[in-house]
Amino acid sequence: MAAKDRKPLVLRGARQVGKTVAVKMFADQFDKFIELNLDLPADANLFQRKLNIRDLYQAILLKQQIAPTEGKTLLFLDEIQNCPEAVDSLRYFYEELPHVFVIAAGSLLEIALHEKHIGFPVGRVEHLFMYPLSFREFLVAIDAAPALAAYDTIPVQAYACPTLFEHFHRYTLIGGMPEVMAKYVETHDVAALKPVYDSLATSYLDDAAKYARTTSMAAILRHCIESAPLVAGQRIKFAGFGSSNYGSREVGEALRTLQRAMLIHLLYPCTAVEIPIIPDLKKSPRLQFLDTGLLNYFAGLQGEFFKHDDLQAIYKGMLAEHIVGQEFVCLEPNS
């Protein structure tokens, strides 16, 4: 994007999908990289002092002990949801300091946008959404260059299909979470991934307390996080979700919260036969979980992969549908 059109970038996505790591890798293209963690009072205080944008930038450089020299600078504002003043500053970086490249992200950003009524300056920022690795990114990660070339050939040649199906079967088994993928590339051992899945599952369950307004709501959220993988790929009812006694209203609030956290998607059917195609929110939605590999782990399905070569034979074919849904989500980076 040309410099005159470039805006501060807000990177959005579920926790643990690799936002911070991606920014740090991208930073290799810059002469200077400044990272501020707005979880830290010392970093947040820079924005709370109400300085004009030029003085604010100088204060940031001074704190980081960086000389204001020539060259491209990338400023990364992590955990930006903790500092509304930093959110407000993005418009002024765009208007008055266009030479500074700014990226913002936050692990609980989606929840804060709703609960704290935080709004990004309209027309002054770009948004980009991150998801677990797609199948194509999986092929890149495992360094399967010939398979990648065959996958990018349209139409895919018949001789390449057995190898591509083998890779796709393994991708569906382990999923696209970056930490899982990194461990698999290191070990090529599915059994070695269990501690990583355990850690991810624990972190998401622990987040329930951060998402919830009350203790009772936290309990419902934990139940929904634990139950969602067991019904992923199916149309669901809110009342009694996960064989519980919870009502439609409280489960609906919990699932919509998890959707804002991007752990799930609630996909409502469309019955229209003409444009515009509008989802029918009165009907039961289909539940899409964040990552098929996590779904397999939560639901205890990993052993089934070693018994079947056909994804349609596993979990009544719902895994095949779920992984296709995950691929479709990855295709649209701006929603």
PDB file of C-alpha atoms in Angstrom, residues 47-288:
ATOM      1  CA  PHE A  47      -0.468   7.700  26.418  1.00  0.00           C
ATOM      2  CA  GLN A  48      -2.302   8.748  29.572  1.00  0.00           C
ATOM      3  CA  ARG A  49      -0.190  11.913  29.872  1.00  0.00           C
ATOM      4  CA  LYS A  50      -2.310  13.537  27.133  1.00  0.00           C
ATOM      5  CA  LEU A  51       0.687  14.695  25.081  1.00  0.00           C
ATOM      6  CA  ASN A  52       0.222  15.861  21.523  1.00  0.00           C
ATOM      7  CA  ILE A  53       1.138  13.141  19.042  1.00  0.00           C
ATOM      8  CA  ARG A  54       4.583  14.492  18.152  1.00  0.00           C
ATOM      9  CA  ASP A  55       5.601  14.848  21.789  1.00  0.00           C
ATOM     10  CA  LEU A  56       4.122  11.419  22.510  1.00  0.00           C
ATOM     11  CA  TYR A  57       6.269   9.848  19.816  1.00  0.00           C
ATOM     12  CA  GLN A  58       9.370  11.602  21.146  1.00  0.00           C
ATOM     13  CA  ALA A  59       8.534  10.345  24.654  1.00  0.00           C
ATOM     14  CA  ILE A  60       8.263   6.807  23.291  1.00  0.00           C
ATOM     15  CA  LEU A  61      11.632   7.083  21.564  1.00  0.00           C
ATOM     16  CA  LEU A  62      13.201   8.495  24.725  1.00  0.00           C
ATOM     17  CA  LYS A  63      11.812   5.734  26.915  1.00  0.00           C
ATOM     18  CA  GLN A  64      13.081   3.099  24.498  1.00  0.00           C
ATOM     19  CA  GLN A  65      16.437   4.888  24.248  1.00  0.00           C
ATOM     20  CA  ILE A  66      16.138   5.117  20.480  1.00  0.00           C
ATOM     21  CA  ALA A  67      17.608   8.035  18.572  1.00  0.00           C
ATOM     22  CA  PRO A  68      15.218   9.725  16.086  1.00  0.00           C
ATOM     23  CA  THR A  69      17.345   8.763  13.061  1.00  0.00           C
ATOM     24  CA  GLU A  70      16.373   8.202   9.446  1.00  0.00           C
ATOM     25  CA  GLY A  71      14.864   4.910   8.356  1.00  0.00           C
ATOM     26  CA  LYS A  72      11.617   3.016   8.654  1.00  0.00           C
ATOM     27  CA  THR A  73      10.181   2.574  12.150  1.00  0.00           C
ATOM     28  CA  LEU A  74       7.581   0.024  13.205  1.00  0.00           C
ATOM     29  CA  LEU A  75       5.696   0.819  16.411  1.00  0.00           C
ATOM     30  CA  PHE A  76       3.840  -2.149  17.912  1.00  0.00           C
ATOM     31  CA  LEU A  77       1.173  -1.433  20.527  1.00  0.00           C
ATOM     32  CA  ASP A  78       0.393  -4.767  22.163  1.00  0.00           C
ATOM     33  CA  GLU A  79      -2.584  -5.296  24.504  1.00  0.00           C
ATOM     34  CA  ILE A  80      -4.025  -2.007  23.247  1.00  0.00           C
ATOM     35  CA  GLN A  81      -7.432  -2.793  24.770  1.00  0.00           C
ATOM     36  CA  ASN A  82      -5.980  -1.828  28.170  1.00  0.00           C
ATOM     37  CA  CYS A  83      -5.451   1.793  27.142  1.00  0.00           C
ATOM     38  CA  PRO A  84      -8.283   3.712  25.410  1.00  0.00           C
ATOM     39  CA  GLU A  85      -5.936   6.690  25.048  1.00  0.00           C
ATOM     40  CA  ALA A  86      -3.660   4.552  22.868  1.00  0.00           C
ATOM     41  CA  VAL A  87      -6.645   3.631  20.695  1.00  0.00           C
ATOM     42  CA  ASP A  88      -7.446   7.335  20.289  1.00  0.00           C
ATOM     43  CA  SER A  89      -3.827   8.067  19.339  1.00  0.00           C
ATOM     44  CA  LEU A  90      -4.067   5.913  16.195  1.00  0.00           C
ATOM     45  CA  ARG A  91      -5.953   8.624  14.288  1.00  0.00           C
ATOM     46  CA  TYR A  92      -3.232  11.144  15.055  1.00  0.00           C
ATOM     47  CA  PHE A  93      -0.457   8.784  13.959  1.00  0.00           C
ATOM     48  CA  TYR A  94      -2.350   8.475  10.685  1.00  0.00           C
ATOM     49  CA  GLU A  95      -2.957  12.219  10.295  1.00  0.00           C
ATOM     50  CA  GLU A  96       0.278  13.739  11.625  1.00  0.00           C
ATOM     51  CA  LEU A  97       2.975  11.037  11.636  1.00  0.00           C
ATOM     52  CA  PRO A  98       2.293   8.995   8.502  1.00  0.00           C
ATOM     53  CA  HIS A  99       5.965   7.992   8.249  1.00  0.00           C
ATOM     54  CA  VAL A 100       5.635   5.867  11.419  1.00  0.00           C
ATOM     55  CA  PHE A 101       4.300   2.385  10.739  1.00  0.00           C
ATOM     56  CA  VAL A 102       1.906   1.387  13.551  1.00  0.00           C
ATOM     57  CA  ILE A 103       0.428  -2.012  14.360  1.00  0.00           C
ATOM     58  CA  ALA A 104      -1.905  -2.617  17.312  1.00  0.00           C
ATOM     59  CA  ALA A 105      -3.116  -5.914  18.748  1.00  0.00           C
ATOM     60  CA  GLY A 106      -4.538  -7.385  21.928  1.00  0.00           C
ATOM     61  CA  SER A 107      -5.263 -10.827  23.347  1.00  0.00           C
ATOM     62  CA  LEU A 108      -8.683  -9.772  24.673  1.00  0.00           C
ATOM     63  CA  LEU A 109      -9.316  -7.013  22.166  1.00  0.00           C
ATOM     64  CA  GLU A 110     -12.589  -8.385  20.826  1.00  0.00           C
ATOM     65  CA  ILE A 111     -14.100  -8.607  24.313  1.00  0.00           C
ATOM     66  CA  ALA A 112     -12.912  -5.120  25.294  1.00  0.00           C
ATOM     67  CA  LEU A 113     -14.395  -3.576  22.151  1.00  0.00           C
ATOM     68  CA  HIS A 114     -17.801  -4.755  23.308  1.00  0.00           C
ATOM     69  CA  GLU A 115     -17.603  -4.557  27.104  1.00  0.00           C
ATOM     70  CA  LYS A 116     -15.683  -1.262  27.379  1.00  0.00           C
ATOM     71  CA  HIS A 117     -17.335   0.342  24.344  1.00  0.00           C
ATOM     72  CA  ILE A 118     -13.939   1.040  22.801  1.00  0.00           C
ATOM     73  CA  GLY A 119     -14.182   2.357  19.267  1.00  0.00           C
ATOM     74  CA  PHE A 120     -11.393   2.723  16.736  1.00  0.00           C
ATOM     75  CA  PRO A 121     -11.272   6.022  14.817  1.00  0.00           C
ATOM     76  CA  VAL A 122     -13.436   5.551  11.758  1.00  0.00           C
ATOM     77  CA  GLY A 123     -11.552   5.711   8.472  1.00  0.00           C
ATOM     78  CA  ARG A 124      -8.195   6.119  10.234  1.00  0.00           C
ATOM     79  CA  VAL A 125      -7.203   2.473  10.756  1.00  0.00           C
ATOM     80  CA  GLU A 126      -7.112  -0.781   8.793  1.00  0.00           C
ATOM     81  CA  HIS A 127      -8.241  -4.098  10.290  1.00  0.00           C
ATOM     82  CA  LEU A 128      -6.749  -7.488   9.536  1.00  0.00           C
ATOM     83  CA  PHE A 129      -7.949 -10.751  11.055  1.00  0.00           C
ATOM     84  CA  MET A 130      -5.688 -13.703  11.878  1.00  0.00           C
ATOM     85  CA  TYR A 131      -6.787 -17.309  12.106  1.00  0.00           C
ATOM     86  CA  PRO A 132      -5.085 -20.691  12.562  1.00  0.00           C
ATOM     87  CA  LEU A 133      -2.899 -21.804   9.658  1.00  0.00           C
ATOM     88  CA  SER A 134      -4.658 -22.759   6.456  1.00  0.00           C
ATOM     89  CA  PHE A 135      -3.810 -25.960   4.592  1.00  0.00           C
ATOM     90  CA  ARG A 136      -1.600 -24.019   2.195  1.00  0.00           C
ATOM     91  CA  GLU A 137       0.293 -22.489   5.134  1.00  0.00           C
ATOM     92  CA  PHE A 138       0.602 -25.991   6.616  1.00  0.00           C
ATOM     93  CA  LEU A 139       2.360 -27.156   3.432  1.00  0.00           C
ATOM     94  CA  VAL A 140       4.735 -24.196   3.685  1.00  0.00           C
ATOM     95  CA  ALA A 141       5.421 -24.945   7.362  1.00  0.00           C
ATOM     96  CA  ILE A 142       6.335 -28.599   6.753  1.00  0.00           C
ATOM     97  CA  ASP A 143       8.503 -27.575   3.774  1.00  0.00           C
ATOM     98  CA  ALA A 144       6.520 -29.676   1.312  1.00  0.00           C
ATOM     99  CA  ALA A 145       7.462 -27.607  -1.735  1.00  0.00           C
ATOM    100  CA  PRO A 146       6.481 -30.181  -4.419  1.00  0.00           C
ATOM    101  CA  ALA A 147       3.087 -30.718  -2.762  1.00  0.00           C
ATOM    102  CA  LEU A 148       2.613 -26.960  -2.517  1.00  0.00           C
ATOM    103  CA  ALA A 149       3.373 -26.535  -6.213  1.00  0.00           C
ATOM    104  CA  ALA A 150       0.879 -29.289  -7.045  1.00  0.00           C
ATOM    105  CA  TYR A 151      -1.735 -27.703  -4.769  1.00  0.00           C
ATOM    106  CA  ASP A 152      -1.300 -24.343  -6.501  1.00  0.00           C
ATOM    107  CA  THR A 153      -1.782 -25.943  -9.940  1.00  0.00           C
ATOM    108  CA  ILE A 154      -5.320 -25.526 -11.237  1.00  0.00           C
ATOM    109  CA  PRO A 155      -6.765 -27.982 -11.917  1.00  0.00           C
ATOM    110  CA  VAL A 156      -4.903 -30.248  -9.492  1.00  0.00           C
ATOM    111  CA  GLN A 157      -3.399 -33.122 -11.440  1.00  0.00           C
ATOM    112  CA  ALA A 158      -4.652 -36.626 -10.667  1.00  0.00           C
ATOM    113  CA  TYR A 159      -1.145 -37.936  -9.872  1.00  0.00           C
ATOM    114  CA  ALA A 160      -0.843 -35.381  -7.015  1.00  0.00           C
ATOM    115  CA  CYS A 161      -4.120 -36.188  -5.263  1.00  0.00           C
ATOM    116  CA  PRO A 162      -2.945 -39.150  -3.118  1.00  0.00           C
ATOM    117  CA  THR A 163      -0.057 -37.117  -1.669  1.00  0.00           C
ATOM    118  CA  LEU A 164      -2.205 -34.020  -1.132  1.00  0.00           C
ATOM    119  CA  PHE A 165      -4.932 -36.075   0.555  1.00  0.00           C
ATOM    120  CA  GLU A 166      -2.316 -37.595   2.863  1.00  0.00           C
ATOM    121  CA  HIS A 167      -1.079 -34.133   3.851  1.00  0.00           C
ATOM    122  CA  PHE A 168      -4.645 -32.850   4.245  1.00  0.00           C
ATOM    123  CA  HIS A 169      -5.516 -35.799   6.482  1.00  0.00           C
ATOM    124  CA  ARG A 170      -2.561 -34.966   8.749  1.00  0.00           C
ATOM    125  CA  TYR A 171      -3.434 -31.254   8.709  1.00  0.00           C
ATOM    126  CA  THR A 172      -7.005 -32.079   9.757  1.00  0.00           C
ATOM    127  CA  LEU A 173      -5.636 -34.225  12.574  1.00  0.00           C
ATOM    128  CA  ILE A 174      -3.326 -31.648  14.159  1.00  0.00           C
ATOM    129  CA  GLY A 175      -4.983 -28.390  13.083  1.00  0.00           C
ATOM    130  CA  GLY A 176      -3.441 -25.007  12.408  1.00  0.00           C
ATOM    131  CA  MET A 177      -2.609 -23.488  15.810  1.00  0.00           C
ATOM    132  CA  PRO A 178       0.910 -22.005  15.411  1.00  0.00           C
ATOM    133  CA  GLU A 179       2.356 -23.455  18.625  1.00  0.00           C
ATOM    134  CA  VAL A 180       1.072 -26.921  17.730  1.00  0.00           C
ATOM    135  CA  MET A 181       2.412 -26.551  14.216  1.00  0.00           C
ATOM    136  CA  ALA A 182       5.843 -25.470  15.442  1.00  0.00           C
ATOM    137  CA  LYS A 183       6.077 -28.503  17.741  1.00  0.00           C
ATOM    138  CA  TYR A 184       5.010 -30.828  14.946  1.00  0.00           C
ATOM    139  CA  VAL A 185       7.613 -29.406  12.556  1.00  0.00           C
ATOM    140  CA  GLU A 186      10.230 -29.940  15.265  1.00  0.00           C
ATOM    141  CA  THR A 187       9.259 -33.505  16.209  1.00  0.00           C
ATOM    142  CA  HIS A 188       6.985 -34.938  13.473  1.00  0.00           C
ATOM    143  CA  ASP A 189       5.402 -36.784  16.389  1.00  0.00           C
ATOM    144  CA  VAL A 190       1.661 -36.386  17.024  1.00  0.00           C
ATOM    145  CA  ALA A 191       2.015 -37.818  20.539  1.00  0.00           C
ATOM    146  CA  ALA A 192       4.450 -34.998  21.419  1.00  0.00           C
ATOM    147  CA  LEU A 193       1.700 -32.437  20.782  1.00  0.00           C
ATOM    148  CA  LYS A 194      -0.390 -33.370  23.820  1.00  0.00           C
ATOM    149  CA  PRO A 195       1.312 -30.912  26.246  1.00  0.00           C
ATOM    150  CA  VAL A 196       0.740 -28.095  23.736  1.00  0.00           C
ATOM    151  CA  TYR A 197      -2.948 -28.945  23.378  1.00  0.00           C
ATOM    152  CA  ASP A 198      -3.186 -29.177  27.184  1.00  0.00           C
ATOM    153  CA  SER A 199      -1.662 -25.713  27.549  1.00  0.00           C
ATOM    154  CA  LEU A 200      -3.962 -24.162  24.930  1.00  0.00           C
ATOM    155  CA  ALA A 201      -7.049 -25.776  26.455  1.00  0.00           C
ATOM    156  CA  THR A 202      -6.090 -24.551  29.937  1.00  0.00           C
ATOM    157  CA  SER A 203      -5.458 -21.010  28.735  1.00  0.00           C
ATOM    158  CA  TYR A 204      -8.831 -20.797  26.992  1.00  0.00           C
ATOM    159  CA  LEU A 205     -10.668 -22.157  30.031  1.00  0.00           C
ATOM    160  CA  ASP A 206      -8.811 -19.749  32.311  1.00  0.00           C
ATOM    161  CA  ASP A 207      -9.847 -16.881  30.046  1.00  0.00           C
ATOM    162  CA  ALA A 208     -13.486 -17.499  30.961  1.00  0.00           C
ATOM    163  CA  ALA A 209     -12.990 -15.404  34.089  1.00  0.00           C
ATOM    164  CA  LYS A 210     -11.660 -12.526  31.954  1.00  0.00           C
ATOM    165  CA  TYR A 211     -14.588 -12.676  29.552  1.00  0.00           C
ATOM    166  CA  ALA A 212     -17.273 -12.857  32.245  1.00  0.00           C
ATOM    167  CA  ARG A 213     -18.986 -10.055  34.140  1.00  0.00           C
ATOM    168  CA  THR A 214     -19.941 -12.335  37.063  1.00  0.00           C
ATOM    169  CA  THR A 215     -18.805 -15.574  38.685  1.00  0.00           C
ATOM    170  CA  SER A 216     -21.908 -17.405  37.460  1.00  0.00           C
ATOM    171  CA  MET A 217     -21.293 -16.167  33.920  1.00  0.00           C
ATOM    172  CA  ALA A 218     -17.711 -17.471  34.120  1.00  0.00           C
ATOM    173  CA  ALA A 219     -19.046 -20.930  34.972  1.00  0.00           C
ATOM    174  CA  ILE A 220     -21.374 -20.866  31.957  1.00  0.00           C
ATOM    175  CA  LEU A 221     -18.545 -19.737  29.688  1.00  0.00           C
ATOM    176  CA  ARG A 222     -16.298 -22.564  30.903  1.00  0.00           C
ATOM    177  CA  HIS A 223     -19.092 -25.024  30.242  1.00  0.00           C
ATOM    178  CA  CYS A 224     -19.611 -23.636  26.745  1.00  0.00           C
ATOM    179  CA  ILE A 225     -15.877 -23.760  25.948  1.00  0.00           C
ATOM    180  CA  GLU A 226     -15.728 -27.389  27.054  1.00  0.00           C
ATOM    181  CA  SER A 227     -18.940 -28.343  25.243  1.00  0.00           C
ATOM    182  CA  ALA A 228     -18.485 -26.450  21.969  1.00  0.00           C
ATOM    183  CA  PRO A 229     -15.996 -28.923  20.396  1.00  0.00           C
ATOM    184  CA  LEU A 230     -18.379 -31.795  21.111  1.00  0.00           C
ATOM    185  CA  VAL A 231     -21.109 -30.240  18.949  1.00  0.00           C
ATOM    186  CA  ALA A 232     -18.934 -28.440  16.390  1.00  0.00           C
ATOM    187  CA  GLY A 233     -20.218 -28.901  12.883  1.00  0.00           C
ATOM    188  CA  GLN A 234     -23.777 -29.382  14.138  1.00  0.00           C
ATOM    189  CA  ARG A 235     -26.769 -27.075  14.382  1.00  0.00           C
ATOM    190  CA  ILE A 236     -27.297 -26.270  18.039  1.00  0.00           C
ATOM    191  CA  LYS A 237     -29.985 -25.131  20.471  1.00  0.00           C
ATOM    192  CA  PHE A 238     -29.063 -22.597  23.142  1.00  0.00           C
ATOM    193  CA  ALA A 239     -31.404 -23.971  25.823  1.00  0.00           C
ATOM    194  CA  GLY A 240     -29.763 -26.919  27.560  1.00  0.00           C
ATOM    195  CA  PHE A 241     -26.566 -26.501  25.542  1.00  0.00           C
ATOM    196  CA  GLY A 242     -24.071 -29.269  26.283  1.00  0.00           C
ATOM    197  CA  SER A 243     -26.619 -31.299  28.273  1.00  0.00           C
ATOM    198  CA  SER A 244     -26.832 -28.527  30.866  1.00  0.00           C
ATOM    199  CA  ASN A 245     -29.665 -26.894  32.744  1.00  0.00           C
ATOM    200  CA  TYR A 246     -28.713 -23.448  31.457  1.00  0.00           C
ATOM    201  CA  GLY A 247     -31.397 -21.435  29.703  1.00  0.00           C
ATOM    202  CA  SER A 248     -31.427 -20.039  26.200  1.00  0.00           C
ATOM    203  CA  ARG A 249     -30.717 -16.452  27.259  1.00  0.00           C
ATOM    204  CA  GLU A 250     -27.625 -17.169  29.375  1.00  0.00           C
ATOM    205  CA  VAL A 251     -26.174 -19.678  26.907  1.00  0.00           C
ATOM    206  CA  GLY A 252     -26.837 -17.276  24.044  1.00  0.00           C
ATOM    207  CA  GLU A 253     -24.938 -14.524  25.849  1.00  0.00           C
ATOM    208  CA  ALA A 254     -22.055 -16.895  26.591  1.00  0.00           C
ATOM    209  CA  LEU A 255     -21.796 -18.190  23.024  1.00  0.00           C
ATOM    210  CA  ARG A 256     -21.952 -14.688  21.577  1.00  0.00           C
ATOM    211  CA  THR A 257     -19.131 -13.721  23.951  1.00  0.00           C
ATOM    212  CA  LEU A 258     -17.052 -16.651  22.694  1.00  0.00           C
ATOM    213  CA  GLN A 259     -17.857 -15.574  19.149  1.00  0.00           C
ATOM    214  CA  ARG A 260     -16.524 -12.086  19.912  1.00  0.00           C
ATOM    215  CA  ALA A 261     -13.402 -13.761  21.342  1.00  0.00           C
ATOM    216  CA  MET A 262     -13.231 -15.598  17.980  1.00  0.00           C
ATOM    217  CA  LEU A 263     -13.155 -19.025  19.635  1.00  0.00           C
ATOM    218  CA  ILE A 264     -16.317 -20.017  17.759  1.00  0.00           C
ATOM    219  CA  HIS A 265     -18.470 -18.859  14.866  1.00  0.00           C
ATOM    220  CA  LEU A 266     -22.260 -19.125  14.924  1.00  0.00           C
ATOM    221  CA  LEU A 267     -23.330 -19.709  11.332  1.00  0.00           C
ATOM    222  CA  TYR A 268     -27.003 -19.064  10.715  1.00  0.00           C
ATOM    223  CA  PRO A 269     -28.734 -20.593   7.685  1.00  0.00           C
ATOM    224  CA  CYS A 270     -29.909 -18.510   4.767  1.00  0.00           C
ATOM    225  CA  THR A 271     -33.279 -19.287   3.236  1.00  0.00           C
ATOM    226  CA  ALA A 272     -33.413 -16.464   0.694  1.00  0.00           C
ATOM    227  CA  VAL A 273     -33.228 -17.430  -2.966  1.00  0.00           C
ATOM    228  CA  GLU A 274     -32.452 -13.945  -4.225  1.00  0.00           C
ATOM    229  CA  ILE A 275     -29.920 -11.264  -3.354  1.00  0.00           C
ATOM    230  CA  PRO A 276     -29.474 -10.040  -0.666  1.00  0.00           C
ATOM    231  CA  ILE A 277     -28.699 -13.330   1.072  1.00  0.00           C
ATOM    232  CA  ILE A 278     -29.494 -12.605   4.714  1.00  0.00           C
ATOM    233  CA  PRO A 279     -28.920 -15.122   7.536  1.00  0.00           C
ATOM    234  CA  ASP A 280     -32.083 -16.143   9.347  1.00  0.00           C
ATOM    235  CA  LEU A 281     -31.298 -15.415  12.998  1.00  0.00           C
ATOM    236  CA  LYS A 282     -34.510 -17.078  14.123  1.00  0.00           C
ATOM    237  CA  LYS A 283     -33.225 -20.498  13.099  1.00  0.00           C
ATOM    238  CA  SER A 284     -30.694 -22.691  14.918  1.00  0.00           C
ATOM    239  CA  PRO A 285     -27.085 -21.838  14.028  1.00  0.00           C
ATOM    240  CA  ARG A 286     -24.323 -24.244  13.110  1.00  0.00           C
ATOM    241  CA  LEU A 287     -21.325 -24.039  15.446  1.00  0.00           C
ATOM    242  CA  GLN A 288     -17.834 -23.691  13.983  1.00  0.00           C
TER     243      GLN A 288
END
